[in-house]
PDB file of C-alpha atoms in Angstrom:
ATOM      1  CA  UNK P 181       0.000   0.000   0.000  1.00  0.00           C
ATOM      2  CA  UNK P 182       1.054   3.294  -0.658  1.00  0.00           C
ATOM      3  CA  UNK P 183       1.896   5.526   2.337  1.00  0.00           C
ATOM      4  CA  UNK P 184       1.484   9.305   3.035  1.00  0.00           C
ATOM      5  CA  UNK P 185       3.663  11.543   5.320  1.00  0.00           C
ATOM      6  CA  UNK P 186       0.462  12.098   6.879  1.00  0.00           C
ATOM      7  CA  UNK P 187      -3.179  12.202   5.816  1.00  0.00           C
ATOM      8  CA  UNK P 188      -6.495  14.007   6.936  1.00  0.00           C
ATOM      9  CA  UNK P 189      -9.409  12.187   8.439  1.00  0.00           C
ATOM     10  CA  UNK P 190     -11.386  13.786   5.649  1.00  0.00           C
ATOM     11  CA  UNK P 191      -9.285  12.585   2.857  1.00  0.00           C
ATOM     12  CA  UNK P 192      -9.364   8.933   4.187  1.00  0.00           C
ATOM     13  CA  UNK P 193     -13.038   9.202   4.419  1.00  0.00           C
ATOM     14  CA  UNK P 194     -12.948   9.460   0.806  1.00  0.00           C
ATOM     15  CA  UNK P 195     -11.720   5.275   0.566  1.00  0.00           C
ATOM     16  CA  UNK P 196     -15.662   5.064   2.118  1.00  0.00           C
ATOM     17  CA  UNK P 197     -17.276   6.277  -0.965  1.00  0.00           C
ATOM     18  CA  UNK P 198     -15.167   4.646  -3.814  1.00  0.00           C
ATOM     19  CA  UNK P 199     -11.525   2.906  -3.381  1.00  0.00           C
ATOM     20  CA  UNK P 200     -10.362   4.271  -7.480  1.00  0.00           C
ATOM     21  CA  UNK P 201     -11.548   7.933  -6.085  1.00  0.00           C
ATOM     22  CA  UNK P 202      -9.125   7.805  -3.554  1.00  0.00           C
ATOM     23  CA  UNK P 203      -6.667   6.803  -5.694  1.00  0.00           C
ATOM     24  CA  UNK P 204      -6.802   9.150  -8.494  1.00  0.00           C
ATOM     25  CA  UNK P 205      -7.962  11.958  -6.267  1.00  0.00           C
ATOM     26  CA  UNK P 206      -5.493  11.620  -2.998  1.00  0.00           C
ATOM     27  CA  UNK P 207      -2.257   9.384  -4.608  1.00  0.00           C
ATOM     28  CA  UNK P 208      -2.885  10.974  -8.378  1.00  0.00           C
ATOM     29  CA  UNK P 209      -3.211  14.183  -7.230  1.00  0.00           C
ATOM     30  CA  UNK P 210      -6.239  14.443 -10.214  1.00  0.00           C
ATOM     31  CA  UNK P 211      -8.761  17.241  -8.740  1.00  0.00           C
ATOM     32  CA  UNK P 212     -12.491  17.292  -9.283  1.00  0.00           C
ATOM     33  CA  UNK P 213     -13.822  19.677 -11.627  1.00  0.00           C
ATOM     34  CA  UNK P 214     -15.234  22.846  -9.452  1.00  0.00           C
ATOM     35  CA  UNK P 215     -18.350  22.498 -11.710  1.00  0.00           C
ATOM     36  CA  UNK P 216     -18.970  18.981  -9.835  1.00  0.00           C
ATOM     37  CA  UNK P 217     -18.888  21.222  -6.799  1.00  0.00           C
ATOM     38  CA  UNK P 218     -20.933  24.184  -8.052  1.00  0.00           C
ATOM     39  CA  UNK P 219     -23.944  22.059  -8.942  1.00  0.00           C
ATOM     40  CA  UNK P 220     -23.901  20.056  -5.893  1.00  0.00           C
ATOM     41  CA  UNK P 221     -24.037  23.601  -4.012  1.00  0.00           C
ATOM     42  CA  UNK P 222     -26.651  24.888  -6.170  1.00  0.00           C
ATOM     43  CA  UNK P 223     -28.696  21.654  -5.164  1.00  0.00           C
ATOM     44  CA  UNK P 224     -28.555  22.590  -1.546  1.00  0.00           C
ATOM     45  CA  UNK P 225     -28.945  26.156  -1.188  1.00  0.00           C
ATOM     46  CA  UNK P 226     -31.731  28.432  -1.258  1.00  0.00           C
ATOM     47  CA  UNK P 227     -31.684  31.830  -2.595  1.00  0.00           C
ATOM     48  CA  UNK P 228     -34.395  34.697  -3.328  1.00  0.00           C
ATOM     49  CA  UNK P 229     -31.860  35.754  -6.420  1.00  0.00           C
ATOM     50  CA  UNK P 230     -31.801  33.882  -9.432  1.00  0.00           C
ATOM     51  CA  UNK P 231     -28.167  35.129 -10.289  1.00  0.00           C
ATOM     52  CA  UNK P 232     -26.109  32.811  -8.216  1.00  0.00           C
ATOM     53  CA  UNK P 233     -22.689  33.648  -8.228  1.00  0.00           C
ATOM     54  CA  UNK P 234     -19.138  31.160  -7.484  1.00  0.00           C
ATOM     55  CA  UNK P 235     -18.364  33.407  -4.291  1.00  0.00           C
ATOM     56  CA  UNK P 236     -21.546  32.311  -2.730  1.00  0.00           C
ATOM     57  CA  UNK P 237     -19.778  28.587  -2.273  1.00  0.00           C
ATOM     58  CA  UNK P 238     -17.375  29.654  -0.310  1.00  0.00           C
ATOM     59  CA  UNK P 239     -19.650  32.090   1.879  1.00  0.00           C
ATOM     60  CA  UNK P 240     -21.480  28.601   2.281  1.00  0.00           C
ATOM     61  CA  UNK P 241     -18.518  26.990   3.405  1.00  0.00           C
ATOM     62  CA  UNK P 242     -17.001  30.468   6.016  1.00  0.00           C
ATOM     63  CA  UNK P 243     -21.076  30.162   7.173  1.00  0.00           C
ATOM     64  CA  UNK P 244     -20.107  26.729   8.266  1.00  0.00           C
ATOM     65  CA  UNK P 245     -16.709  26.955   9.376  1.00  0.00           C
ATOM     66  CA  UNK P 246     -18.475  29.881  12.069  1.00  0.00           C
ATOM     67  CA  UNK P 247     -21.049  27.876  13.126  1.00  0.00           C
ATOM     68  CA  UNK P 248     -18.146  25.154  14.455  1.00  0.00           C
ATOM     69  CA  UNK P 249     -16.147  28.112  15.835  1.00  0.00           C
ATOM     70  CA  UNK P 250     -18.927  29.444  17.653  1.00  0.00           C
ATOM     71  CA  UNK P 251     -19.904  26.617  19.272  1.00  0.00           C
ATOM     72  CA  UNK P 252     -16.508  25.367  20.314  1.00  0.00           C
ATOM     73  CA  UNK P 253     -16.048  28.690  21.672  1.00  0.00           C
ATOM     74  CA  UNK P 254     -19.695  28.408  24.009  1.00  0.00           C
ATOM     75  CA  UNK P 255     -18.877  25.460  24.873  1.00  0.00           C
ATOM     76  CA  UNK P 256     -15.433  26.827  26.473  1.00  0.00           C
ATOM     77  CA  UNK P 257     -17.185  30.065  27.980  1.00  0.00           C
ATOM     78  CA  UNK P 258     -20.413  29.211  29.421  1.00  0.00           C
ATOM     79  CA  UNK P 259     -22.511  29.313  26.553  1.00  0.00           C
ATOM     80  CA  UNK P 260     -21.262  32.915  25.544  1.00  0.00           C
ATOM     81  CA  UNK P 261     -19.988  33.738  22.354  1.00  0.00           C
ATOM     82  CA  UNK P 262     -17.929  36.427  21.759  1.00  0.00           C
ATOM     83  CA  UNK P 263     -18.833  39.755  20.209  1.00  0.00           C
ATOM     84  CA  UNK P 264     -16.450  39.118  17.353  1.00  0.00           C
ATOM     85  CA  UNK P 265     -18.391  35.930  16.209  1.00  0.00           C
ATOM     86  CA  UNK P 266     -21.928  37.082  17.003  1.00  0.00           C
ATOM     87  CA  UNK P 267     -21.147  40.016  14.557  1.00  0.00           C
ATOM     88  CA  UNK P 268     -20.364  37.494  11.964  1.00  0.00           C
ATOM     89  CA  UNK P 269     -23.009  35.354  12.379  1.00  0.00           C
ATOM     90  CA  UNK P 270     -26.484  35.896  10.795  1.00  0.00           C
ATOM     91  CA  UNK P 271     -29.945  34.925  12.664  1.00  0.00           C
ATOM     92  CA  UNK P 272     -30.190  31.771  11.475  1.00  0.00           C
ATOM     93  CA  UNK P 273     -26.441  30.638  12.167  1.00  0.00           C
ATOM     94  CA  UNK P 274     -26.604  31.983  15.912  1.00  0.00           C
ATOM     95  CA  UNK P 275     -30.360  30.522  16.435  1.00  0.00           C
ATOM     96  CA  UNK P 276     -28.228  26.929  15.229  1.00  0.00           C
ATOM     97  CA  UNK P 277     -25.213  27.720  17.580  1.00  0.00           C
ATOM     98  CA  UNK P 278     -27.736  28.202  20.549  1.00  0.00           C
ATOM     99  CA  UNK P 279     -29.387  25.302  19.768  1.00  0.00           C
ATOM    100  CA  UNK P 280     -26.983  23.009  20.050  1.00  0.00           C
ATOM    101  CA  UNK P 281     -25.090  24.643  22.769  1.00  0.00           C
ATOM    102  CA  UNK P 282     -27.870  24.360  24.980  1.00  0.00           C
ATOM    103  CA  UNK P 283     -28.519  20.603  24.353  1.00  0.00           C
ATOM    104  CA  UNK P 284     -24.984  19.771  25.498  1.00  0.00           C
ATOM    105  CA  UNK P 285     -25.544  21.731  27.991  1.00  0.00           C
ATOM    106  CA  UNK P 286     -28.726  20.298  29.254  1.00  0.00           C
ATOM    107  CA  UNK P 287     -27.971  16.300  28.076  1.00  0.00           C
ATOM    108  CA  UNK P 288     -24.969  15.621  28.518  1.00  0.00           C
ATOM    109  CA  UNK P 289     -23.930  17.889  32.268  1.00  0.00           C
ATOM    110  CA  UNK P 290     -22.448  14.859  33.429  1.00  0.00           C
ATOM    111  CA  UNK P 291     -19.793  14.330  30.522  1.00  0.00           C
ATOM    112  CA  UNK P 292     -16.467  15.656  30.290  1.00  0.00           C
ATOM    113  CA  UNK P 293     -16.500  17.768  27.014  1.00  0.00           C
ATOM    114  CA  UNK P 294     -13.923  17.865  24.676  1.00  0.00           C
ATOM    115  CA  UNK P 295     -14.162  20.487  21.505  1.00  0.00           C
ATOM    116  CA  UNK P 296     -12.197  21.414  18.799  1.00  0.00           C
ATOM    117  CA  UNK P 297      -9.076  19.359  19.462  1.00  0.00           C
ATOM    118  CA  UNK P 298      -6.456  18.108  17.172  1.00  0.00           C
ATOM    119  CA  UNK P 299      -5.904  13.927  17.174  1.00  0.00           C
ATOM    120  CA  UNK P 300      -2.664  12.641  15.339  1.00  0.00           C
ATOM    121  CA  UNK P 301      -3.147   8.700  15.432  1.00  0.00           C
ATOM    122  CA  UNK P 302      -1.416   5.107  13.673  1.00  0.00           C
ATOM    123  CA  UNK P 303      -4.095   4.059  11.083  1.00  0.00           C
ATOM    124  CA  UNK P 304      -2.577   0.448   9.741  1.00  0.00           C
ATOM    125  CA  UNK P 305       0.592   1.940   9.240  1.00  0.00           C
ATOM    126  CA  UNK P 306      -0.564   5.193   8.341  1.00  0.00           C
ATOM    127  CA  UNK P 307      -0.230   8.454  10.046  1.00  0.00           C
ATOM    128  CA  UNK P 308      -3.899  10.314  10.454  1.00  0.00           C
ATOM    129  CA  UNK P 309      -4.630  13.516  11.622  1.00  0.00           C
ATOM    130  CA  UNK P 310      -8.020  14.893  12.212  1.00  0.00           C
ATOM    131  CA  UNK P 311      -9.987  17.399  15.008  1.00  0.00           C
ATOM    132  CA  UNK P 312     -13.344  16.383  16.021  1.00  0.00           C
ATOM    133  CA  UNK P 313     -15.840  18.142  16.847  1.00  0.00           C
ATOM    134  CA  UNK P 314     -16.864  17.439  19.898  1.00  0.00           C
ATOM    135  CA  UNK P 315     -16.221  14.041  21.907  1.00  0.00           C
ATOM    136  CA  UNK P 316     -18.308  13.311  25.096  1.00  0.00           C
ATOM    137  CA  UNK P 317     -16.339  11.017  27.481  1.00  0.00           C
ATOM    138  CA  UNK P 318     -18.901  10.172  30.004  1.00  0.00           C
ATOM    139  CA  UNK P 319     -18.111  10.154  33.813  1.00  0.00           C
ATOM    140  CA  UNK P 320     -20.436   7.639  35.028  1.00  0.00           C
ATOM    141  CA  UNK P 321     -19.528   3.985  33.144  1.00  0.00           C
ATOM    142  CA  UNK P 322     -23.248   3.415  32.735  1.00  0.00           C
ATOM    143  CA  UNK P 323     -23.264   6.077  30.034  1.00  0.00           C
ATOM    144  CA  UNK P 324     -22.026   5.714  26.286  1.00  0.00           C
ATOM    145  CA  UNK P 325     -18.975   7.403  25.247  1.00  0.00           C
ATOM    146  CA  UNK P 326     -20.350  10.192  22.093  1.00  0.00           C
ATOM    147  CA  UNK P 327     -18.968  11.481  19.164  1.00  0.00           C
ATOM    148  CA  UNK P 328     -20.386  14.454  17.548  1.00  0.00           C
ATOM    149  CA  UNK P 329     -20.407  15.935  14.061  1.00  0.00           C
ATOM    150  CA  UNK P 330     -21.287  19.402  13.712  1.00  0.00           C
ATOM    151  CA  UNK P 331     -23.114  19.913  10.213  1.00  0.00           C
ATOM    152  CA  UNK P 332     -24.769  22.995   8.751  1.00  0.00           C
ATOM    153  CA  UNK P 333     -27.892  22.451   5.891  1.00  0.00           C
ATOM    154  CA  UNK P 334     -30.093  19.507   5.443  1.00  0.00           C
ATOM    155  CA  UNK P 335     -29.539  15.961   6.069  1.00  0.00           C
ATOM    156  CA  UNK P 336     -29.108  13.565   3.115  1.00  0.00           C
ATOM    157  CA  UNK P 337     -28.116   9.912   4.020  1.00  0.00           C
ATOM    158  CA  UNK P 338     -26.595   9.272  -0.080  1.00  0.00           C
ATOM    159  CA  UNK P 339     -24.149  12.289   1.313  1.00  0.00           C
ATOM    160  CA  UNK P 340     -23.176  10.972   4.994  1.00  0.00           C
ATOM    161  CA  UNK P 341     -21.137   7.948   4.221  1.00  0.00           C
ATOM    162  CA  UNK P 342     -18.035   9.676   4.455  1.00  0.00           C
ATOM    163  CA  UNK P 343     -19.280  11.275   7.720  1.00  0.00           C
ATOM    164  CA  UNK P 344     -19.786   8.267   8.987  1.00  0.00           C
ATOM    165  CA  UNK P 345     -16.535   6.729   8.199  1.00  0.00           C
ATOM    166  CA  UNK P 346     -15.023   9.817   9.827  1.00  0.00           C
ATOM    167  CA  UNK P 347     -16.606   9.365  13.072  1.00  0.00           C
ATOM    168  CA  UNK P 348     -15.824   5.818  13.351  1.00  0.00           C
ATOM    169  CA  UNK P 349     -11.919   7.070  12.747  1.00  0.00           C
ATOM    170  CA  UNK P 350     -12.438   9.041  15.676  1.00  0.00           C
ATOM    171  CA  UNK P 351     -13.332   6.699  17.731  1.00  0.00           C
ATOM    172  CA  UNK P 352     -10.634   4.429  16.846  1.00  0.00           C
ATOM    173  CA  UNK P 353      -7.632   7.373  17.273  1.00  0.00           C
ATOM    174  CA  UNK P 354      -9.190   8.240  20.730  1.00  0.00           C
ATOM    175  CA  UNK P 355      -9.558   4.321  21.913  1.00  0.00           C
ATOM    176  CA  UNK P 356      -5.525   4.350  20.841  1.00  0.00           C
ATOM    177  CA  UNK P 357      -4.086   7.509  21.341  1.00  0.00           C
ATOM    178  CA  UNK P 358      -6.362   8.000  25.104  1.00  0.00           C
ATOM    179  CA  UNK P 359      -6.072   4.590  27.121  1.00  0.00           C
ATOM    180  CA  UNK P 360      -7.596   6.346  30.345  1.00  0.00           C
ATOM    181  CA  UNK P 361     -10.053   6.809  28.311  1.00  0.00           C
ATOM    182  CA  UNK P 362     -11.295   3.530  26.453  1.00  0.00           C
ATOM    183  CA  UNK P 363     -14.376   2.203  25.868  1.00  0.00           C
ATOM    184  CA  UNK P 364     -16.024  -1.407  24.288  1.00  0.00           C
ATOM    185  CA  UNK P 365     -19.106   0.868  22.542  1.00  0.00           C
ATOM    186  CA  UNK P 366     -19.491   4.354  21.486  1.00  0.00           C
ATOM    187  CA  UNK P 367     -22.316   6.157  19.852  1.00  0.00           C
ATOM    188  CA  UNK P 368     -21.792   8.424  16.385  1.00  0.00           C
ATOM    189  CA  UNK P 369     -23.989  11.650  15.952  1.00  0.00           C
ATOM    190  CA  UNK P 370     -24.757  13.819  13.149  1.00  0.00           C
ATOM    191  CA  UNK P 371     -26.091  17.020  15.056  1.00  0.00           C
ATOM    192  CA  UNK P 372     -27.719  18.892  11.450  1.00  0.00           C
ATOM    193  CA  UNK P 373     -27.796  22.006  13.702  1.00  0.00           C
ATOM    194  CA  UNK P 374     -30.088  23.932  11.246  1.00  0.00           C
ATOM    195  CA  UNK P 375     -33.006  21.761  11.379  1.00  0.00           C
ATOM    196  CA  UNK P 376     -32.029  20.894  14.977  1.00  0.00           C
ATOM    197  CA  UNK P 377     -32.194  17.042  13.805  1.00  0.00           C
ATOM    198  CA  UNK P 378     -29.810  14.094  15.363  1.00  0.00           C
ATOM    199  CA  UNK P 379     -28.631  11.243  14.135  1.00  0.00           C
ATOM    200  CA  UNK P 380     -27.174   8.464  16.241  1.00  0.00           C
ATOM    201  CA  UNK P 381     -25.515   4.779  15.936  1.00  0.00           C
ATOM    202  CA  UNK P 382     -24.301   2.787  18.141  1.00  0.00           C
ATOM    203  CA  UNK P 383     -21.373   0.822  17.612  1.00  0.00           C
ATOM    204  CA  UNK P 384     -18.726  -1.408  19.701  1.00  0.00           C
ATOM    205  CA  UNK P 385     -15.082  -1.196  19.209  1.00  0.00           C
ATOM    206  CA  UNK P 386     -14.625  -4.392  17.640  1.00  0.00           C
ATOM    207  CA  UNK P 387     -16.892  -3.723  15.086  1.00  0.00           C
ATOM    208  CA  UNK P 388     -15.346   0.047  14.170  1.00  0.00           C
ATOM    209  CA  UNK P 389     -11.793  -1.598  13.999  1.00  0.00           C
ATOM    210  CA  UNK P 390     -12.947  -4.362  11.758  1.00  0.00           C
ATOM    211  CA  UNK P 391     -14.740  -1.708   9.437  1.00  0.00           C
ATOM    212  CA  UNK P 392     -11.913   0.394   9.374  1.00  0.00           C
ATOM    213  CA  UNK P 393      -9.696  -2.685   8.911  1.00  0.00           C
ATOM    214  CA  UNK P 394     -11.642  -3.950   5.680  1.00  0.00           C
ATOM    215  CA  UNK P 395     -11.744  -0.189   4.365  1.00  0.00           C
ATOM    216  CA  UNK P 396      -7.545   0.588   4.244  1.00  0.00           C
ATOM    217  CA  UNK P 397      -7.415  -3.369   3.028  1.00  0.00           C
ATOM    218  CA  UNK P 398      -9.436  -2.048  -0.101  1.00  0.00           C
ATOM    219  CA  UNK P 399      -6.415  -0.173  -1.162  1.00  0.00           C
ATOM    220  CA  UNK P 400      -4.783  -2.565  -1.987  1.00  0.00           C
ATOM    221  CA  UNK P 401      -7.137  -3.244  -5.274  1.00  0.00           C
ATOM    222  CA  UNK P 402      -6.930   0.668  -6.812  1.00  0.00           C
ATOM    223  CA  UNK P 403      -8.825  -0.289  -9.965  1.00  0.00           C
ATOM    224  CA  UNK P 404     -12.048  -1.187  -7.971  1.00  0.00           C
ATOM    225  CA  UNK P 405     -14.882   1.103  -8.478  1.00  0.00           C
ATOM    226  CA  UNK P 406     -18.049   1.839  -6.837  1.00  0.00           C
ATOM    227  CA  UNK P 407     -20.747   1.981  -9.113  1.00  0.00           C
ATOM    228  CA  UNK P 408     -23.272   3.618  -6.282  1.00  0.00           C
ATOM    229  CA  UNK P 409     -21.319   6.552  -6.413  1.00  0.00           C
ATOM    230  CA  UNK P 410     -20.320   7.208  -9.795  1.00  0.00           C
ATOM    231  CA  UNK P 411     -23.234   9.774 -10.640  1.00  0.00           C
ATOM    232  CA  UNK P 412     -21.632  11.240  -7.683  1.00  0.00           C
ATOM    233  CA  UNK P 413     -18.276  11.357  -8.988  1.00  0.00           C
ATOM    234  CA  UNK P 414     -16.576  13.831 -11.646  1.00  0.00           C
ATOM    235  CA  UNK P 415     -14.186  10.740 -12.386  1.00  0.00           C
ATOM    236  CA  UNK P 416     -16.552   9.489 -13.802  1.00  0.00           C
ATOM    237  CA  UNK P 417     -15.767  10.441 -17.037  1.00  0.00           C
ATOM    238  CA  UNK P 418     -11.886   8.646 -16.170  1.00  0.00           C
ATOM    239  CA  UNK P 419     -13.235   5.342 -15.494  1.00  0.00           C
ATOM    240  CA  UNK P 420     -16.666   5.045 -17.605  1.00  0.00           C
ATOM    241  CA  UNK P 421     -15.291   7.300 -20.757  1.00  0.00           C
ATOM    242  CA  UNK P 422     -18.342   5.572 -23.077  1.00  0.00           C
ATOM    243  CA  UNK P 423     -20.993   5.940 -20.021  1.00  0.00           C
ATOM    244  CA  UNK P 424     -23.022   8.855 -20.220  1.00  0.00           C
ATOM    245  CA  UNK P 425     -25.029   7.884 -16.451  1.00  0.00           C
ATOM    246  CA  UNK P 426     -21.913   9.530 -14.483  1.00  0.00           C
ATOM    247  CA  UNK P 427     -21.913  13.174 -13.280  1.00  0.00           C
ATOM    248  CA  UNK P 428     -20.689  15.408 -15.731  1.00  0.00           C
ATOM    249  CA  UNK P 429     -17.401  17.034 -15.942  1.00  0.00           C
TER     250      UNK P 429
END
């Protein structure tokens, strides 16, 4: 297998939605088409205006990136956020901050919180870095052990695979890298903090490692595709260059 000086969480997601896409995308170095991108944001957003313009995908992503910040930074100071962020944020962005500030607050009191903070872990060989959102480590043993995902928008399970697959590499770096803190079962959120929606599994240990296990072993066969996700996929057009039923480059 090829290795990497080191690799994001979010890039080795990508071996959860096609094993070839990780290939030509992360050991290639081929980049998807910013069209892809475009469309999928124009798919997602709403807007009075008709004329939609490129800068308004990255406003999408800074509205995103502020949401995380400001919550990290409530959960560190009380539930306050500071005036520099709350000048930033629009009505809708600080009505999701509160949100899900105040559930942490009120459900999980009796957890130690830990936001925002930077995990460097052994991954088969591999070295993976990565900052979770927020992980719950629960003081009383009777409780699950939580990771949470912070997401902006609307849900969309075809979308969350690689969220997933994320969340279950958390759990593995903390079980490794955190021994005073390990646990047999853990529980994976999505917290969609616009439509104030959560969505949990529940998984043991064993049955993480031997996902994430099966998932590196993949790369060892580049050439295999998943069909699921090649409407997905601007390489599409690499490895069906006859097939017209692939997203379009």
């Amino acid at each position: 297998l090829v290795t990497f000086p080191e690799l994001s969480v979010t890039k080795l997601a990508t071996i959860s939605q096609c094993t070839r896409k990780f290939y030509l995308k992360h050991i290639c170095k081929i980049e998807e088409e910013v069209d892809l991108d475009y469309k999928h944001f124009l798919e997602n957003v709403e807007e009075d205006n008709d004329e939609l313009k490129v800068t308004q995908l990255n406003s999408s992503a800074q509205r995103g990136t502020l949401v995380h910040e400001a919550i990290a930074y409530g959960l560190e100071h009380s539930g306050l956020i500071s005036l520099s962020l709350q000048k930033q944020l629009d009505e809708r962005s600080t009505q999701s901050v509160k949100w899900a500030i105040q559930k942490i607050q009120n459900e999980y009191s009796d957890f130690e919180w830990i936001s925002e903070k930077l995990i460097k872990f052994d991954f088969f060989g591999q070295m993976i870095s990565g900052t979770p959102d927020l992980v719950l480590i629960p003081r009383n043993s009777n409780d699950e052990f939580v990771i949470v995902d912070f997401k902006t928008g609307k849900s969309n399970p075809s979308k969350e695979i690689p969220y997933w697959f994320q969340l279950k590499a958390y759990a593995h770096a903390i079980n490794v890298t955190q021994p005073q803190s390990a646990f047999s079962k853990v529980r994976l959120e999505l917290w969609f903090v616009d439509n104030e929606e959560v969505k949990t599994e529940s998984f043991t240990l064993n049955s993480i490692n031997q996902f994430l296990d099966d998932s590196w072993s993949q790369l060892s066969s580049p050439s295999t595709v998943n069909n699921e996700h090649c409407s997905k996929c601007s390489f599409g057009k690499i490895c069906h260059p006859n097939d017209s039923a692939v997203a379009p480059i």
